[in-house]
Short mmCIF file of C-alpha atoms and ligand atoms in Angstrom, two decimals:
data_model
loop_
_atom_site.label_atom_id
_atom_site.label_comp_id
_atom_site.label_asym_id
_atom_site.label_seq_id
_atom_site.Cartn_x
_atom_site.Cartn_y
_atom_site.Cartn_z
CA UNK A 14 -5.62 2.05 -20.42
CA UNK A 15 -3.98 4.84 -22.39
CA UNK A 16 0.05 4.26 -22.54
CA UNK A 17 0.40 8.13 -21.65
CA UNK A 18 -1.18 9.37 -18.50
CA UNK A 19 -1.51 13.37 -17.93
CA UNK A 20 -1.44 15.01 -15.13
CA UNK A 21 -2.97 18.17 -14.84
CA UNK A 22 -3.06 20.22 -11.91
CA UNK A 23 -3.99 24.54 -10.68
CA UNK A 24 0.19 24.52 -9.95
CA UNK A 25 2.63 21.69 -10.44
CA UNK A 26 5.63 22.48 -8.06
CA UNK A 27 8.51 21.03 -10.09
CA UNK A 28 11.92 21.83 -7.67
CA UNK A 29 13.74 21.56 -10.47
CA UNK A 30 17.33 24.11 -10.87
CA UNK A 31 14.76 26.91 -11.04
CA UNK A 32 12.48 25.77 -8.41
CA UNK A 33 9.47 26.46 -11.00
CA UNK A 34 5.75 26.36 -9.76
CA UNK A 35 3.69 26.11 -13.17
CA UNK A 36 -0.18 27.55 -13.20
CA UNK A 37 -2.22 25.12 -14.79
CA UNK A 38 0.74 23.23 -15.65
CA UNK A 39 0.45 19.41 -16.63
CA UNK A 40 2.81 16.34 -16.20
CA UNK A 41 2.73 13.35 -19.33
CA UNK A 42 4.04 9.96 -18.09
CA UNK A 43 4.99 7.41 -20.11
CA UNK A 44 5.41 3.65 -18.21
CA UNK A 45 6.67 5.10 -15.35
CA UNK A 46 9.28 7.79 -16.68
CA UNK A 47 8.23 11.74 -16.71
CA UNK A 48 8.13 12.69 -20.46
CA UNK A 49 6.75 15.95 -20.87
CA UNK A 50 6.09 18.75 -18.14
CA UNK A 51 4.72 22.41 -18.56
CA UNK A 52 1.98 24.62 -19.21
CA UNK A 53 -1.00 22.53 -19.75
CA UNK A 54 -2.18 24.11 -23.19
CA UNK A 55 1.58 22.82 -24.34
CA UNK A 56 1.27 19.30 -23.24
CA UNK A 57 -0.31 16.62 -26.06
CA UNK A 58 -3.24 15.09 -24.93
CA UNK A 59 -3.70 12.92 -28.14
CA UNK A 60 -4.61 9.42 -27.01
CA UNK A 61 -3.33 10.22 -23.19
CA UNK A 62 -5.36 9.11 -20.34
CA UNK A 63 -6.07 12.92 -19.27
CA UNK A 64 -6.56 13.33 -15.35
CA UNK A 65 -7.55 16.53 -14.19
CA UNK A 66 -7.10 18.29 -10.48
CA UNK A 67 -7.54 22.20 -11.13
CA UNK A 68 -7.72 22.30 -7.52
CA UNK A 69 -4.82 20.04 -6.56
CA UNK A 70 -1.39 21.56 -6.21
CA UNK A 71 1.26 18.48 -7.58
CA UNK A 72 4.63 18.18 -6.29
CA UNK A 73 7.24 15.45 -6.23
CA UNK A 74 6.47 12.58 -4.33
CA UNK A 75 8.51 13.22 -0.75
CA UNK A 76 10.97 11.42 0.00
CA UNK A 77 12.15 10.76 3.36
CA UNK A 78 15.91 10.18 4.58
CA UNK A 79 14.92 8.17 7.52
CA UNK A 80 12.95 5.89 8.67
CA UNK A 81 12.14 3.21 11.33
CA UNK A 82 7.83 2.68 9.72
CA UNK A 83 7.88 -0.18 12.57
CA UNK A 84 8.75 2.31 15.19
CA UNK A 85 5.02 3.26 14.84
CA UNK A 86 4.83 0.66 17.80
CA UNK A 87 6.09 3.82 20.09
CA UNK A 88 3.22 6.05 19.04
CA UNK A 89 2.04 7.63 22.15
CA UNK A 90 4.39 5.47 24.56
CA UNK A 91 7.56 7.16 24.23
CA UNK A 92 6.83 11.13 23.77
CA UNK A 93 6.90 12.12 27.11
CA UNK A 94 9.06 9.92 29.09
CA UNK A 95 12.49 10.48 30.45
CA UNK A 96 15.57 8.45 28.90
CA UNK A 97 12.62 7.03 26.58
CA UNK A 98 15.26 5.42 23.84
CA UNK A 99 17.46 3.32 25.87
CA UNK A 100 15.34 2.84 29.02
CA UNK A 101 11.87 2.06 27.15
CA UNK A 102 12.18 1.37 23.12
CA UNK A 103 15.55 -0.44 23.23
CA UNK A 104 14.31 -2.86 26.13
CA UNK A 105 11.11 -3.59 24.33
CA UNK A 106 12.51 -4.34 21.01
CA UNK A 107 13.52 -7.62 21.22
CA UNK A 108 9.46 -8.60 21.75
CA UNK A 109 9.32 -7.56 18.09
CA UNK A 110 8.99 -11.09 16.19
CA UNK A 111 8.46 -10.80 12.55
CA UNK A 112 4.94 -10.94 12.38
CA UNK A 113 4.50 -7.78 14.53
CA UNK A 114 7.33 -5.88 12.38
CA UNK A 115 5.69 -6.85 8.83
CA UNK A 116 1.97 -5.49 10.93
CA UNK A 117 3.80 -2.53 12.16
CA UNK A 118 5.24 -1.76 8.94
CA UNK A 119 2.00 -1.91 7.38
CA UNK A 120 0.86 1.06 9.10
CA UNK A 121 3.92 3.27 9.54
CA UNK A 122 4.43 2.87 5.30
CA UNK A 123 0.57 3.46 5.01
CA UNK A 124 1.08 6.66 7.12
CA UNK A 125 3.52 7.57 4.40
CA UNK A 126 2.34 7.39 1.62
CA UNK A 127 -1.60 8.48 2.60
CA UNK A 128 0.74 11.49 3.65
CA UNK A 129 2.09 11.96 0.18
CA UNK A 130 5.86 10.14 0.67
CA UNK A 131 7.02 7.88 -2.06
CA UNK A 132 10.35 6.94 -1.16
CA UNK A 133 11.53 5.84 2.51
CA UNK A 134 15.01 4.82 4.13
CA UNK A 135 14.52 2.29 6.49
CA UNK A 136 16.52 0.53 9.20
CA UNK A 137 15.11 -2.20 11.95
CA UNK A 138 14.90 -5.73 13.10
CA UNK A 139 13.53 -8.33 10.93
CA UNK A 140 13.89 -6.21 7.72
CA UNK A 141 13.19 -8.35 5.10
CA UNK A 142 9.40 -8.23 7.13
CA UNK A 143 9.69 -4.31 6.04
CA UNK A 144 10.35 -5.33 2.47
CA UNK A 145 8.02 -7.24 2.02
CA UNK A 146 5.68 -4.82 3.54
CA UNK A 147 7.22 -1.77 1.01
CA UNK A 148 6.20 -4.56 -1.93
CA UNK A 149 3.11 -5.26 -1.16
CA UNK A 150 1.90 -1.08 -0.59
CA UNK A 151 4.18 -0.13 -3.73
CA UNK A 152 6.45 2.44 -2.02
CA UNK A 153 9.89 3.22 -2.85
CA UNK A 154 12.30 1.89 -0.05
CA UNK A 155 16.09 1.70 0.83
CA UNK A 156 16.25 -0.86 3.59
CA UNK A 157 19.02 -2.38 6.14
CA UNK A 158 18.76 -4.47 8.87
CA UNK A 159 19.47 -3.20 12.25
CA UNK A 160 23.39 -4.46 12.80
CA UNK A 161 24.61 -4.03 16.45
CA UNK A 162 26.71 -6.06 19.01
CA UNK A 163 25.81 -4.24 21.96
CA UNK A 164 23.33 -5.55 24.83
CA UNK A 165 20.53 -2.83 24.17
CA UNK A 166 18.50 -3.30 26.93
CA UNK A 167 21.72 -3.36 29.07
CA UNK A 168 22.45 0.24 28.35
CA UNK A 169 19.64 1.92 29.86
CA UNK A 170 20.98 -0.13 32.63
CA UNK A 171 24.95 1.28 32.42
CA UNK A 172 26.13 -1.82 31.34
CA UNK A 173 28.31 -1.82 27.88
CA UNK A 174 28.80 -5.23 26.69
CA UNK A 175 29.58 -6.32 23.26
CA UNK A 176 28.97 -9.61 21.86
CA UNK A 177 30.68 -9.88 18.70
CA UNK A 178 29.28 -13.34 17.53
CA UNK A 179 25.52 -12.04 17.78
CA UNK A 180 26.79 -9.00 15.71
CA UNK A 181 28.14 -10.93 12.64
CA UNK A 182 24.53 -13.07 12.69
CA UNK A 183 22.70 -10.03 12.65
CA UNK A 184 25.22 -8.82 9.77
CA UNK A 185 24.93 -12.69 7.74
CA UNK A 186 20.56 -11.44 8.17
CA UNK A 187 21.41 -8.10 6.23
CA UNK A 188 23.71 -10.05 3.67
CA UNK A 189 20.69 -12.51 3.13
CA UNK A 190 18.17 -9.07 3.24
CA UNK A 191 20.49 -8.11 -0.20
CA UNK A 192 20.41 -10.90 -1.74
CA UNK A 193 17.02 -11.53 -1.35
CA UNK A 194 15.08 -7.77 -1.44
CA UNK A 195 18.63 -5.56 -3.67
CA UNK A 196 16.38 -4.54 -7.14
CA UNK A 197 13.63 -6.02 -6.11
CA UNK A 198 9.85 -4.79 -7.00
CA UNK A 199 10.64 -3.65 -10.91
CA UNK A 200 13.81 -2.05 -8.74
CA UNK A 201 11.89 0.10 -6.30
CA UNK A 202 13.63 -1.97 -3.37
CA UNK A 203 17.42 -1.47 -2.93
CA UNK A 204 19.11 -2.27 0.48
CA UNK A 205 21.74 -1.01 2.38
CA UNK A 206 23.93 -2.25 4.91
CA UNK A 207 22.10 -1.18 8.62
CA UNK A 208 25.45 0.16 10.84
CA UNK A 209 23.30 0.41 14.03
CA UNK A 210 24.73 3.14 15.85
CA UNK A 211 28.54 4.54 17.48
CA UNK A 212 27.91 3.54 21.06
CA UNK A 213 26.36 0.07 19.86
CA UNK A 214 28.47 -1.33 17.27
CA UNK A 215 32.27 -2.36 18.70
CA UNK A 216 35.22 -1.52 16.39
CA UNK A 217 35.22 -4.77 15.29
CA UNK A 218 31.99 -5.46 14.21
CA UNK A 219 32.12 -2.16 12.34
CA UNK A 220 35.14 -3.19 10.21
CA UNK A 221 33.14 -6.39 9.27
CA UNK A 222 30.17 -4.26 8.25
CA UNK A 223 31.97 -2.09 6.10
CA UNK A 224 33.90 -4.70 4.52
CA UNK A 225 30.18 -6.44 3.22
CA UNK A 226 28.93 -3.29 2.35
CA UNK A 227 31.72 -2.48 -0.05
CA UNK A 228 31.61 -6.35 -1.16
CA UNK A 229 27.76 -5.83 -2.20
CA UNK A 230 28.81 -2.39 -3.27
CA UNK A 231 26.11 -1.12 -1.14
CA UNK A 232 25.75 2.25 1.01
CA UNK A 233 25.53 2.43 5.12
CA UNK A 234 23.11 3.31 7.19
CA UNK A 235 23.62 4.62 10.44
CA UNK A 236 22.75 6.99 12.82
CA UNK A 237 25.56 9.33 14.82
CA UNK A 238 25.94 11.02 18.18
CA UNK A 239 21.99 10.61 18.74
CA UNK A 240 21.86 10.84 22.09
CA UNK A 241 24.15 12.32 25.53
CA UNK A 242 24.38 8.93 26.48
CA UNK A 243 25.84 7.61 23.15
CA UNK A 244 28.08 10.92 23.07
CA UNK A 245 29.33 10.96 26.56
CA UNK A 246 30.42 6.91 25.83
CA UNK A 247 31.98 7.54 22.55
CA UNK A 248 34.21 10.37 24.19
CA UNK A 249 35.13 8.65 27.11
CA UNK A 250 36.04 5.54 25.32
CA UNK A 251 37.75 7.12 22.56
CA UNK A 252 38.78 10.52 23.33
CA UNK A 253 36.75 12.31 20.29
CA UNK A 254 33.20 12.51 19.13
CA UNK A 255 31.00 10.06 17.13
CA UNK A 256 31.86 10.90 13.63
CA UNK A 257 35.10 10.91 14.27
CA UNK A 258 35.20 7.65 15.78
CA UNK A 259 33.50 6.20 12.73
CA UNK A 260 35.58 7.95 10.16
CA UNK A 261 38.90 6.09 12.39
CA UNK A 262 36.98 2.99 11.87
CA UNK A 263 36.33 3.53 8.15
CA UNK A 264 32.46 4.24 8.33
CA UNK A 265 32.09 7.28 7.03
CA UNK A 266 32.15 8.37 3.00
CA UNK A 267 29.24 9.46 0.31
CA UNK A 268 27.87 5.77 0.24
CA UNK A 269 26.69 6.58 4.07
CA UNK A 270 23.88 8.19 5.67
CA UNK A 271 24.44 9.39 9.20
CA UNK A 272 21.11 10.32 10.93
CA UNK A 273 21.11 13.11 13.49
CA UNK A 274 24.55 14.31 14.26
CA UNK A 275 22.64 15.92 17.41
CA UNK A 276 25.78 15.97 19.66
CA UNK A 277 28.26 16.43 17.22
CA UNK A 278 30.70 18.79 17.99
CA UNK A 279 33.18 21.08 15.47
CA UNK A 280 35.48 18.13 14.25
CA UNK A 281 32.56 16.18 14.12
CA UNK A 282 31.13 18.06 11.27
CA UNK A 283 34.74 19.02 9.99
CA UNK A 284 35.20 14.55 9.33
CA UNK A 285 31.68 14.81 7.70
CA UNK A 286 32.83 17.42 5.26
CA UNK A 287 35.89 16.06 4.58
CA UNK A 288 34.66 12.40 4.04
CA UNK A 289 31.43 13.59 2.23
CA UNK A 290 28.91 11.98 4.45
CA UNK A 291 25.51 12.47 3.37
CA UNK A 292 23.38 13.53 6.51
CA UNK A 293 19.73 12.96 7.45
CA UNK A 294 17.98 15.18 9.75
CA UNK A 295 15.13 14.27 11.73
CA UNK A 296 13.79 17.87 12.88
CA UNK A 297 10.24 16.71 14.14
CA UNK A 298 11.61 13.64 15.99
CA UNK A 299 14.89 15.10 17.80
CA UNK A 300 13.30 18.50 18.52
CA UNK A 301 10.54 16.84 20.25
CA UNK A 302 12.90 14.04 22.15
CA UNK A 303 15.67 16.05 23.30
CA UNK A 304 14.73 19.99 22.40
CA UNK A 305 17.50 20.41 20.21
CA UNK A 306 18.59 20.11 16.74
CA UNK A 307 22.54 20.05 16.44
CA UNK A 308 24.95 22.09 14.54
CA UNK A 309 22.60 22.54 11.70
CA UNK A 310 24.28 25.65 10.64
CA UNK A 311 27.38 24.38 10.53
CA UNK A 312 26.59 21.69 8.84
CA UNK A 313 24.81 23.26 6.07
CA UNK A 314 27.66 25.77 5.87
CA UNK A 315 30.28 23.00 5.50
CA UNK A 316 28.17 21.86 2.18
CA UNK A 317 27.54 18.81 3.28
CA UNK A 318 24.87 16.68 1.87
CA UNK A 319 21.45 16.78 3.78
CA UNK A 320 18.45 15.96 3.64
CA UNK A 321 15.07 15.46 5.68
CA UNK A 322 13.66 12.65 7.46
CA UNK A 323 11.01 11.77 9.85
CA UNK A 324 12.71 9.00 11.90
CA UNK A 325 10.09 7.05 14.07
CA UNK A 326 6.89 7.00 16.00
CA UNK A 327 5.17 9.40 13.58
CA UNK A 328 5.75 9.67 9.64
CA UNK A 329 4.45 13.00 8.82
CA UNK A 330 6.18 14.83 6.68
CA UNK A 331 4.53 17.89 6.94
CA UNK A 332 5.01 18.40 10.71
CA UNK A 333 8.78 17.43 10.19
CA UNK A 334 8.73 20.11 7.65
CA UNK A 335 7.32 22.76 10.00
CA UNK A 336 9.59 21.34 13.31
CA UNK A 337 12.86 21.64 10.53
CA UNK A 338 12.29 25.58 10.05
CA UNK A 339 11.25 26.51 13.82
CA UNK A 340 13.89 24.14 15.25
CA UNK A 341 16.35 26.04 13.44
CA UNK A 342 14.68 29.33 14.17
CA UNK A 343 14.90 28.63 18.01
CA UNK A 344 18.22 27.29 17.56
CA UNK A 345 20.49 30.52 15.77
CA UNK A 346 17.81 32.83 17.13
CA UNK A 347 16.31 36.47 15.41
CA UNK A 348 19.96 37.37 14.31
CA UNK A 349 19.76 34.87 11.37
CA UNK A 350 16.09 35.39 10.48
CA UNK A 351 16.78 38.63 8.40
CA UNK A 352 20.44 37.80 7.12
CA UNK A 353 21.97 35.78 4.78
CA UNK A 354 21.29 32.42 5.59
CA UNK A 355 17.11 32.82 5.60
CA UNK A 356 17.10 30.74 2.89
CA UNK A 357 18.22 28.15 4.97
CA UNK A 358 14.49 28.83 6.81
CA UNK A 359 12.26 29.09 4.02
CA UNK A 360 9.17 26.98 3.16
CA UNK A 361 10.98 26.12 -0.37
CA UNK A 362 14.26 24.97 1.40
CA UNK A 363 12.09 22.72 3.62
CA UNK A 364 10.30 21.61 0.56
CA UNK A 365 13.39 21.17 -0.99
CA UNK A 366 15.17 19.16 1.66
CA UNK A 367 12.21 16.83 1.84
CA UNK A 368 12.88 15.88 -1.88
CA UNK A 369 15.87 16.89 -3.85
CA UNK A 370 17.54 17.20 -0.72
CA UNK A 371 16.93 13.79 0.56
CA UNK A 372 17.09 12.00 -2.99
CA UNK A 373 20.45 13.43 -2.94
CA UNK A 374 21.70 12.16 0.40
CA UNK A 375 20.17 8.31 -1.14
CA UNK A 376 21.90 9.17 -4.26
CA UNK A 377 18.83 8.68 -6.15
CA UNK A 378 18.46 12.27 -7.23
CA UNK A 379 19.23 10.71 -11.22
CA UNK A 380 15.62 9.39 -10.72
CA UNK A 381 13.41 10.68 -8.25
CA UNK A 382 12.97 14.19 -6.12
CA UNK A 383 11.75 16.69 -8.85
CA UNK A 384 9.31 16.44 -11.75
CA UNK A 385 11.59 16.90 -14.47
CA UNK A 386 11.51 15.21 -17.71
CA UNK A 387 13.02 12.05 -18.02
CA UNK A 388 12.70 11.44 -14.04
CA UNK A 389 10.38 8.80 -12.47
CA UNK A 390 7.06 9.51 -12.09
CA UNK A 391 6.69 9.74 -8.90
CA UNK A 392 3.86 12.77 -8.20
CA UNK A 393 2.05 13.80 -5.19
CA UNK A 394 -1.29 15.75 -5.52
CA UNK A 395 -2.69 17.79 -3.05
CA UNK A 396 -5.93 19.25 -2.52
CA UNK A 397 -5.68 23.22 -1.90
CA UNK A 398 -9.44 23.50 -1.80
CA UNK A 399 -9.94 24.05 1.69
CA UNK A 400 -10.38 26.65 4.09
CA UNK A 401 -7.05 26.38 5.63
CA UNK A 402 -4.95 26.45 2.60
CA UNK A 403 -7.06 29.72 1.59
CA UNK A 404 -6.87 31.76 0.00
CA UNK A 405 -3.79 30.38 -2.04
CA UNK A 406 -0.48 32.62 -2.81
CA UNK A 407 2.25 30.81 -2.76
CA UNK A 408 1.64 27.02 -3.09
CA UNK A 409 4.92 26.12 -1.57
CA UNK A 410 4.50 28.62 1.73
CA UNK A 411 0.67 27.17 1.89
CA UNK A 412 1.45 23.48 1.86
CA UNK A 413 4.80 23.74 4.07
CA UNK A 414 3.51 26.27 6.75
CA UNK A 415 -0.17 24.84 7.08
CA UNK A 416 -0.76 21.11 5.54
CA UNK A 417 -0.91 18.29 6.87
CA UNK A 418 -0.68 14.28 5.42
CA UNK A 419 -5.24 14.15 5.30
CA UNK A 420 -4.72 16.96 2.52
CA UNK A 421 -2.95 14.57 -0.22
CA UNK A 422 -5.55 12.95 -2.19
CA UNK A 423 -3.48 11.00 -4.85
CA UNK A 424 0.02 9.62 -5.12
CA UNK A 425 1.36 8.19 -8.12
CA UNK A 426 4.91 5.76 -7.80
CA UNK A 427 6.48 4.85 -11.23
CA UNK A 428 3.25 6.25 -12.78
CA UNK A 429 1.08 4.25 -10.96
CA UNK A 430 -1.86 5.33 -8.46
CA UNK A 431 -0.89 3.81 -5.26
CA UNK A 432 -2.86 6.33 -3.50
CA UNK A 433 -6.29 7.28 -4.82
CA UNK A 434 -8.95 9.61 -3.52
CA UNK A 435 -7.08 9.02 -0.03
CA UNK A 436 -7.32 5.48 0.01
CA UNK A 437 -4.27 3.14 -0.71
CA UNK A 438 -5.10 1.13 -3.92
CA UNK A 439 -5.61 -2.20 -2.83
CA UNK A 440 -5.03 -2.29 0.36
CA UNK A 441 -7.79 -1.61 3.34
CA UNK A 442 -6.48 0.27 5.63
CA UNK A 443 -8.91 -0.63 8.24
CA UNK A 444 -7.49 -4.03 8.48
CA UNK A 445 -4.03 -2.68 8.86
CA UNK A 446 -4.96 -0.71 11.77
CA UNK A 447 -6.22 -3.82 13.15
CA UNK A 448 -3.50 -6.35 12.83
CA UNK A 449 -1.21 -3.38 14.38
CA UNK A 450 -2.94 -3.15 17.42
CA UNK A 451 -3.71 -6.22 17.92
CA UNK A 452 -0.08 -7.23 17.30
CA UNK A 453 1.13 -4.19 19.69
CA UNK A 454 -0.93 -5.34 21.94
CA UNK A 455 0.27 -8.78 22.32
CA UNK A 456 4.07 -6.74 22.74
CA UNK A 457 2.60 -4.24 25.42
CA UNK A 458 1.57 -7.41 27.61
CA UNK A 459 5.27 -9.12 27.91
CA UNK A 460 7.67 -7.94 30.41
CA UNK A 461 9.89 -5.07 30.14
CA UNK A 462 6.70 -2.85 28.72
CA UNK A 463 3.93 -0.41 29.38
CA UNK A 464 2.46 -2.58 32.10
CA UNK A 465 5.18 -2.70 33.70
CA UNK A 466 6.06 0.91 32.82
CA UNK A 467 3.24 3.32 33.54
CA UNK A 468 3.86 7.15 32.58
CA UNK A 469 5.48 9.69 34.09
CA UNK A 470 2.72 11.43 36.63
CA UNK A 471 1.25 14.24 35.10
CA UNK A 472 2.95 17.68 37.03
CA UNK A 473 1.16 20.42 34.52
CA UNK A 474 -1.28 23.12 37.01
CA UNK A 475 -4.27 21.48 35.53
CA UNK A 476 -3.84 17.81 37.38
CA UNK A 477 -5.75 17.11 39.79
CA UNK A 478 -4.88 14.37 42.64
ZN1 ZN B 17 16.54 6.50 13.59
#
């Protein structure tokens, strides 16, 4: 094989400064560093391995803020039920052994990357299972383990208690998780330290947390005022909401990622700005769980650091993409369609948020979330030759408004083809999708699951009795 691979493409989307979309434009890699990008009649071919997709749109490999790919165990269980975090996933967690997290993460990172994501931020039990599951498919991955003290399964019940010594274990797993996965993969693993969430981490634990994390010199992962439940705890408990209640216990700064911020309230945001907390949001996840998105527009307005995640159950970009711009739309309503802030609604700002953006909030935007020269080459090809991305205008309004993750054909990570005419290279997806449903459904038969928890009764006009 050639030692310089081009890419050629009908429109590279680079979301660089200018946001440029080149026609017939052409990326040349070099081991796995971007080293020349622009019209394709400017690019030398000499000796290159020349690839060409004239009817392929290539943009930078996505890169999502937030991730639980072993949450793909809630596919179709959780959408529609009441109180479906604390009274169903938190209780059935614990059945999670590693075997079922590393089969589980199997699919949930295929998902991602057959849908054209090269970087994830993950956070679960049993994470070193995910790491291993992010080396063998190739992706990019920021990983914690899931750090928490509370009794989960005792919340959905309205019990709070805290047991500080299973905390610090679950803390000494993460320490071992960095020591063991930090750089690994040629460096496309780095971990983090997994701060679980407000309501489920005591003061005390939280202290001990952020004293390893600044030991290893590693950023926090957490996730903040999530859910009414969480929120209406936090503020009873400690008289404010949940950002502030980390930033009193020394959580918050630009080394942590807060996911949601749902509930947050005006000081909220205000400890966000002032700390520089990077932000995830998870439109396609919280808009379909609770019908709301949180102070998005003040929290973009504050300049805080954001970008876009999927969170769990399904990975899909694209539809998180779409739920990010009609969540807010529904949210600050017609008055701030046609004003200043419709950038904030645009196909490119979604785009944007769901690389730059998000590369940003990891503090990996040095390496990955544009094509720009000297970047990784990490590159995401889709095929525009359909009838539902016809007839093409704008490549960025086409993909963002009307693709989906079956439309990306190849994905390249540090110049290498992990995805290939939509298959993963090396890796058959058919046995994937085996082992995680045969592994879910050894979970599903244990107490304290779907047997035992049948679905909500249908009340739509169309059921019948
Ligand atoms: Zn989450």
């Amino acid at each position: 094989m050639a030692d310089r691979l081009v890419i050629e493409a009908g429109h590279v989307v680079t979301v660089d400064p200018a946001f440029r979309v080149i026609r017939n434009g052409a990326v040349a890699i070099e081991r796995d560093r971007i080293v020349a990008l622009g019209p394709a009649d400017e690019i030398d071919q000499r000796d290159a391995d020349v690839r060409r997709f004239p009817r392929h749109v290539a943009i930078p490999g996505l890169v999502n803020g937030h991730t639980h790919v072993a949450g793909s165990l809630f596919r179709g269980l959780l959408e529609d039920r009441p109180d479906a975090f604390y009274g169903y996933a938190l209780p059935m967690e614990p059945a999670m052994d590693p075997e079922a997290i590393y089969a589980l993460s199997m699919v949930g990172i295929s998902e991602l990357l057959l849908s054209g994501c090269t970087v994830m931020n993950d956070m679960f039990h049993h994470a070193a299972e995910t790491a291993r599951a992010a080396r063998d498919t190739g992706i990019r991955a920021q990983i914690a383990h899931k750090v928490f003290d509370a009794d989960l399964p005792g919340i959905g019940k309205g019990r709070r208690e805290f047991r500080f010594s299973d905390g610090i274990e679950r803390l000494e797993e993460n320490v071992r998780l960095h020591a063991a996965w930090h750089g690994a993969a040629d460096g496309r693993i780095a971990v983090r330290f997994g701060l679980h969430a407000a309501d489920t981490c005591s003061p005390a634990l939280m202290a001990e947390i952020v004293n390893e994390a600044g030991r290893h010199r590693a950023g926090i992962h957490t996730h903040v005022a999530q859910s009414p439940v969480e929120h209406a705890f936090i503020t009873e408990t400690y008289g404010c909401g949940s950002a502030v209640h980390l930033e009193h216990n020394g959580v918050l700064g630009p080394d942590t990622v807060a996911a949601h911020l749902i509930w947050a309230d005006g000081p909220d945001v205000a400890a966000l700005a002032r700390t520089d907390t990077h932000v995830a949001h998870c439109p396609a996840c919280v808009t379909k769980a609770v019908g709301a998105i949180g102070p998005y527009r003040d929290i973009y307005a504050a300049g805080i650091t954001v970008g876009w995640g999927t969170d769990w159950i399904t990975m899909d970009p694209w539809d998180a993409m779409r739920f990010g711009i009609v969540g807010y739309r529904m949210a600050y309503g017609d008055d701030q369609l046609l004003t200043a802030d419709e950038t904030l609604l645009s196909a490119n700002e979604a785009l944007w948020r769901f690389t730059l953006g998000s590369a940003r909030m990891l503090g990996m935007a040095d390496d990955v979330g544009s094509l720009e020269v000297g970047k990784k080459a990490d590159l995401t090809l889709i095929d525009v030759d359909q009838p539902h991305l016809a007839p093409l205008y704008d490549p960025v309004s086409a993909l963002v408004y009307n693709a989906s993750g079956r439309d990306v054909t190849h994905v390249l990570i540090d110049g290498e083809l992990v995805v290939e005419d939509r298959r993963i290279t090396g890796i058959d997806t058919s046995v994937v999708v085996a082992e995680a449903q045969r592994v879910a459904e050894k979970i599903w038969a244990t107490a304290s699951t779907p047997a035992a928890m049948p679905l909500p009764r249908p009340s739509f006009a169309g059921a019948g009795s």
